[in-house]
PDB file of C-alpha atoms in Angstrom:
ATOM      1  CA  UNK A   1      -7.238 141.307 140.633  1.00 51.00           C
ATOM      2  CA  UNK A   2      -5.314 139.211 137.810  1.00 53.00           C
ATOM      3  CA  UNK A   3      -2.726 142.122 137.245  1.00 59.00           C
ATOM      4  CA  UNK A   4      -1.355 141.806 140.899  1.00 60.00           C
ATOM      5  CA  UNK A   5      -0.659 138.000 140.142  1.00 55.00           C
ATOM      6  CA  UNK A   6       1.261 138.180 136.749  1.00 52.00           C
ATOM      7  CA  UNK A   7       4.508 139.170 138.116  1.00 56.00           C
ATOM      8  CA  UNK A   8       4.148 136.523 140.750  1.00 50.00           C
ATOM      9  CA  UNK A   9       2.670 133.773 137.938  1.00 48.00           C
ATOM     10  CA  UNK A  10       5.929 134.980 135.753  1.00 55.00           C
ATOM     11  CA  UNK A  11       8.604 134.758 138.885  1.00 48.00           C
ATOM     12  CA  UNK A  12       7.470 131.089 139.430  1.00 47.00           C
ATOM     13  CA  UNK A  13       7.535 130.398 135.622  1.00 51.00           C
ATOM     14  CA  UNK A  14      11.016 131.922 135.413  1.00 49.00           C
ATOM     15  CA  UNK A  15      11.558 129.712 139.011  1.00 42.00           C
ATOM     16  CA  UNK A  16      10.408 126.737 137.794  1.00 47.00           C
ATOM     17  CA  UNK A  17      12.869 127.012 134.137  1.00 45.00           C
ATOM     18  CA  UNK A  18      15.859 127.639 136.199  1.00 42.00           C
ATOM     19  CA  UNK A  19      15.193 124.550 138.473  1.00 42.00           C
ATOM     20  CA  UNK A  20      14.524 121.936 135.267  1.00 42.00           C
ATOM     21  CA  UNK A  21      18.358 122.794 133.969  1.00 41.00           C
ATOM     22  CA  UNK A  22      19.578 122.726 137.229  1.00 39.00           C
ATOM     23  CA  UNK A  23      22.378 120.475 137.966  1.00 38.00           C
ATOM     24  CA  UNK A  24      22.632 119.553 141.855  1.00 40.00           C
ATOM     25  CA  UNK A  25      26.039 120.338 143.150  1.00 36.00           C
ATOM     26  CA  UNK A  26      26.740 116.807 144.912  1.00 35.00           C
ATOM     27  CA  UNK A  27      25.992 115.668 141.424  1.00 38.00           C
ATOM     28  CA  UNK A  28      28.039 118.196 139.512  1.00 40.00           C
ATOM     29  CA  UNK A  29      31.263 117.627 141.687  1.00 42.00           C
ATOM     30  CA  UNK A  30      30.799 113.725 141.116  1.00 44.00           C
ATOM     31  CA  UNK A  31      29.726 113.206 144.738  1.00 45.00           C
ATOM     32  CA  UNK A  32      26.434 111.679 145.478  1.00 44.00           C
ATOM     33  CA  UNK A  33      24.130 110.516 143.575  1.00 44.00           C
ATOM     34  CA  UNK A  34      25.564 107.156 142.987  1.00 49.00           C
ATOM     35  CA  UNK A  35      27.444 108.241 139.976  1.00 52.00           C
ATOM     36  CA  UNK A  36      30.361 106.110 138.549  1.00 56.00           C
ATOM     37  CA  UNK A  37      32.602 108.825 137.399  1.00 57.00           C
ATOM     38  CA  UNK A  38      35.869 109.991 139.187  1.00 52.00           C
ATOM     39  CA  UNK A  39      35.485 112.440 141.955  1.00 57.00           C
ATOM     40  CA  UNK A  40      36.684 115.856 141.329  1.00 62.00           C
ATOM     41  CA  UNK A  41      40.007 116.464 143.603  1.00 74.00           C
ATOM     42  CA  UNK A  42      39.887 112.707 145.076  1.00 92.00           C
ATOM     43  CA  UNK A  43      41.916 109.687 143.508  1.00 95.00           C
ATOM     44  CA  UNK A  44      39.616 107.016 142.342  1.00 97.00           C
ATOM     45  CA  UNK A  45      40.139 103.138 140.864  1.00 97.00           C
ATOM     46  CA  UNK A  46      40.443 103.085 136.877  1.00 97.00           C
ATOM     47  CA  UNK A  47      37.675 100.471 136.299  1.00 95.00           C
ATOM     48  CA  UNK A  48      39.474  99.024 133.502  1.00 97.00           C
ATOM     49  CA  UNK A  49      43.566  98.642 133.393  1.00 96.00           C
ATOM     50  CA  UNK A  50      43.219  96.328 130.701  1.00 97.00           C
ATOM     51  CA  UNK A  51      42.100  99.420 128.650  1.00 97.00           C
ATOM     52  CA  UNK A  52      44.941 100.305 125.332  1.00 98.00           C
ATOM     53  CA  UNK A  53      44.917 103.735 126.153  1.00 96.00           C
ATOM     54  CA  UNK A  54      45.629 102.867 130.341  1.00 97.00           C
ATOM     55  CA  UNK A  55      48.156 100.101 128.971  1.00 98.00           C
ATOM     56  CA  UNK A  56      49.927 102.751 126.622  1.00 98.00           C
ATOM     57  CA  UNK A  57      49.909 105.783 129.239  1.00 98.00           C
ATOM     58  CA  UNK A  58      52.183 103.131 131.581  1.00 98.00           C
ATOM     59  CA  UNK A  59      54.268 102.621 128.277  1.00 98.00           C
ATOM     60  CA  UNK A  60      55.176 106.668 127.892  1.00 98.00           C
ATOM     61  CA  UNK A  61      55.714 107.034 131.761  1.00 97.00           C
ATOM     62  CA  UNK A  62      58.482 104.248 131.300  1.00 97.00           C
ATOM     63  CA  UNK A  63      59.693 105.695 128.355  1.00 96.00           C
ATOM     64  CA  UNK A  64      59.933 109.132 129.865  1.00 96.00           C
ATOM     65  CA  UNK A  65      61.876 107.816 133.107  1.00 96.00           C
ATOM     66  CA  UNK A  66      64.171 106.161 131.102  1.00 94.00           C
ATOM     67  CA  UNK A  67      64.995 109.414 129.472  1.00 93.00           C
ATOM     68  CA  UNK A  68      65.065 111.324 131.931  1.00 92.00           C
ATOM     69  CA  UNK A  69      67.557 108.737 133.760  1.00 91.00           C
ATOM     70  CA  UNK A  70      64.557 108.229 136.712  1.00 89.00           C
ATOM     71  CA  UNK A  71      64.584 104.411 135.715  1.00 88.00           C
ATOM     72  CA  UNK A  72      67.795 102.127 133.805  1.00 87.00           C
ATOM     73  CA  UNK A  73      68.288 101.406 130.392  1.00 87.00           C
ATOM     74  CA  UNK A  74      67.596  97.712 131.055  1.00 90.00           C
ATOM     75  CA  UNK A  75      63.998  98.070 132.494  1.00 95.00           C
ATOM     76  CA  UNK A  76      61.087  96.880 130.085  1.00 96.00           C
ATOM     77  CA  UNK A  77      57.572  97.419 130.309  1.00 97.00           C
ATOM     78  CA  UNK A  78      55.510  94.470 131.084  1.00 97.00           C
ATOM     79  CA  UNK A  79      51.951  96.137 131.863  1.00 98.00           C
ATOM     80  CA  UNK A  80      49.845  98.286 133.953  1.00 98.00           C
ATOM     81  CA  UNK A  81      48.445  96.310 136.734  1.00 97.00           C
ATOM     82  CA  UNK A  82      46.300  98.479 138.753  1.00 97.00           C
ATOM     83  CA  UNK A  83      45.833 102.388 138.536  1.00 97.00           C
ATOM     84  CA  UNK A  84      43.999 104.953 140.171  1.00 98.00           C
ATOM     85  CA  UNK A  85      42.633 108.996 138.547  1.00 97.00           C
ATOM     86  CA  UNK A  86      42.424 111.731 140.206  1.00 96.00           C
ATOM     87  CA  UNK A  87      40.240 114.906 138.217  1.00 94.00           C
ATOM     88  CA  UNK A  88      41.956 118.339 138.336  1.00 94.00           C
ATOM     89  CA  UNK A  89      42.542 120.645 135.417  1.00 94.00           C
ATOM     90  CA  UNK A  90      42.800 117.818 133.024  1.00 95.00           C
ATOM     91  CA  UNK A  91      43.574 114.132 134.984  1.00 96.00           C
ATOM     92  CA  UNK A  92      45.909 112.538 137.006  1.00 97.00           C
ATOM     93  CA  UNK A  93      46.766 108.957 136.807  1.00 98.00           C
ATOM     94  CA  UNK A  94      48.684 107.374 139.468  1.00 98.00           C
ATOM     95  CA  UNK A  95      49.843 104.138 137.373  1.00 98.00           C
ATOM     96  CA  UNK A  96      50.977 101.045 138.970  1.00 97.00           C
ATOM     97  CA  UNK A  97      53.447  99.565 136.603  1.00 97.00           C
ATOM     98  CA  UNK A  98      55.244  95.497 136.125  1.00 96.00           C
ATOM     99  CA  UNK A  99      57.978  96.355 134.107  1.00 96.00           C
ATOM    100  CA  UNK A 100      61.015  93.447 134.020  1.00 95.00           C
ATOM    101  CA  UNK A 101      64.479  94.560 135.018  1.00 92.00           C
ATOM    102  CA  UNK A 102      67.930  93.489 132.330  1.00 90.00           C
ATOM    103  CA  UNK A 103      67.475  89.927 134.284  1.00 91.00           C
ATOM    104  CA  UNK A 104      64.020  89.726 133.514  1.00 92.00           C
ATOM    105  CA  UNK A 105      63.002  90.237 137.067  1.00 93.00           C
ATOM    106  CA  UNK A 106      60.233  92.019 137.815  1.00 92.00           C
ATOM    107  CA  UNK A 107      60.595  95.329 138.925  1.00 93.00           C
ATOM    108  CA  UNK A 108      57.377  97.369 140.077  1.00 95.00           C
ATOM    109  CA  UNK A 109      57.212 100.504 139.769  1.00 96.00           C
ATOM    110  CA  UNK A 110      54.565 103.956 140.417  1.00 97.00           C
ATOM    111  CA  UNK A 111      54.213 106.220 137.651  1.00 97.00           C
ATOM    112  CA  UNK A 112      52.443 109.424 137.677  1.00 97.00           C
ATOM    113  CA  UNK A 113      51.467 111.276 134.874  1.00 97.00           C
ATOM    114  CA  UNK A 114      49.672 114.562 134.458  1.00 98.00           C
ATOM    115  CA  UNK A 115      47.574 114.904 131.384  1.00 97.00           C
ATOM    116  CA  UNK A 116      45.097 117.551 129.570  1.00 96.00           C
ATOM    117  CA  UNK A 117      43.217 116.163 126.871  1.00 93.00           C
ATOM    118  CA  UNK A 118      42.699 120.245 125.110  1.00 96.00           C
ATOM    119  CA  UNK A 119      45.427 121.149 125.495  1.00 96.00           C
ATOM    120  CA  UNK A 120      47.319 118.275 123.901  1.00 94.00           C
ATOM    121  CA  UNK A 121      50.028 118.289 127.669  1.00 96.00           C
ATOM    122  CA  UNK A 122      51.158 115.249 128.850  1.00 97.00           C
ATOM    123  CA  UNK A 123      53.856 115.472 131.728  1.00 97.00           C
ATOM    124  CA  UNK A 124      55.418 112.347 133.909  1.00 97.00           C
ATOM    125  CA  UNK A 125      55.001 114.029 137.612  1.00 96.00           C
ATOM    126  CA  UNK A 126      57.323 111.054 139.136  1.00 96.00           C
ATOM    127  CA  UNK A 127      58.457 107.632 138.588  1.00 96.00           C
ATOM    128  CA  UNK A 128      59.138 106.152 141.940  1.00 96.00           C
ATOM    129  CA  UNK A 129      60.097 101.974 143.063  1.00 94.00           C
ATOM    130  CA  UNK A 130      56.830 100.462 144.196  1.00 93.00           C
ATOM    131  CA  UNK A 131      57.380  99.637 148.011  1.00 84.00           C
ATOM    132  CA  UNK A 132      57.196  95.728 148.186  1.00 71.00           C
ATOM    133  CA  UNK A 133      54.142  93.946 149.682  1.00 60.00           C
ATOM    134  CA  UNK A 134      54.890  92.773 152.875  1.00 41.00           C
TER     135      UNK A 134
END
């Protein structure tokens, strides 16, 4: 009588291992659950723009414009003001950038930069005039 239940006993062992390191896939895609971190394949707010690393990723977009003749010589970088993320292979920021034009006007602009932490890439995607508030 016990032989006929110790491959059943052992399946719901095995069963009951496989659920404890289980991730749920809501979970595991950053959905549900009432995680904070980004969603994968959806843009998402950077909680903190204030952040060095946020403030210096707005820097190198400018920089890169500039040499790549998508912004003018005369354009300075003020700060990152808002910014969202967006998780593919590596991250997506979609930067909202004050920078001051030669007159010291300011001039806002929307940087987006591609970047994969392993593999050291960093890549300005576009560098575009923010459209003015209405």
């Amino acid at each position: 009588m016990a032989r006929p239940l110790l491959p059943l006993l052992l399946l719901l062992a095995a069963l009951a291992a496989a659920a404890a390191f289980a991730v749920p896939a809501r979970a595991a895609l950053g959905g549900g659950g009432g995680g904070t971190g980004p969603r994968v394949g959806g843009w998402s707010a950077i909680p903190d723009v204030s952040d060095p690393r946020i403030q210096e990723l707005g820097e190198w977009a400018l920089g890169q414009a500039k040499r790549a003749r998508l912004a003018g010589e005369g354009l300075r970088f003020r700060r990152v003001v808002r910014g969202e993320q967006q998780v593919v292979a590596g991250m997506n920021y979609r930067l909202y950038v004050d920078a001051a034009d030669a007159a010291g006007r300011s001039a806002p602009y929307v940087a987006v930069v591609y970047e994969q932490g392993w593999t050291s890439t960093r890549e300005l995607a576009s560098f575009n005039k923010a459209p003015r508030a209405h």
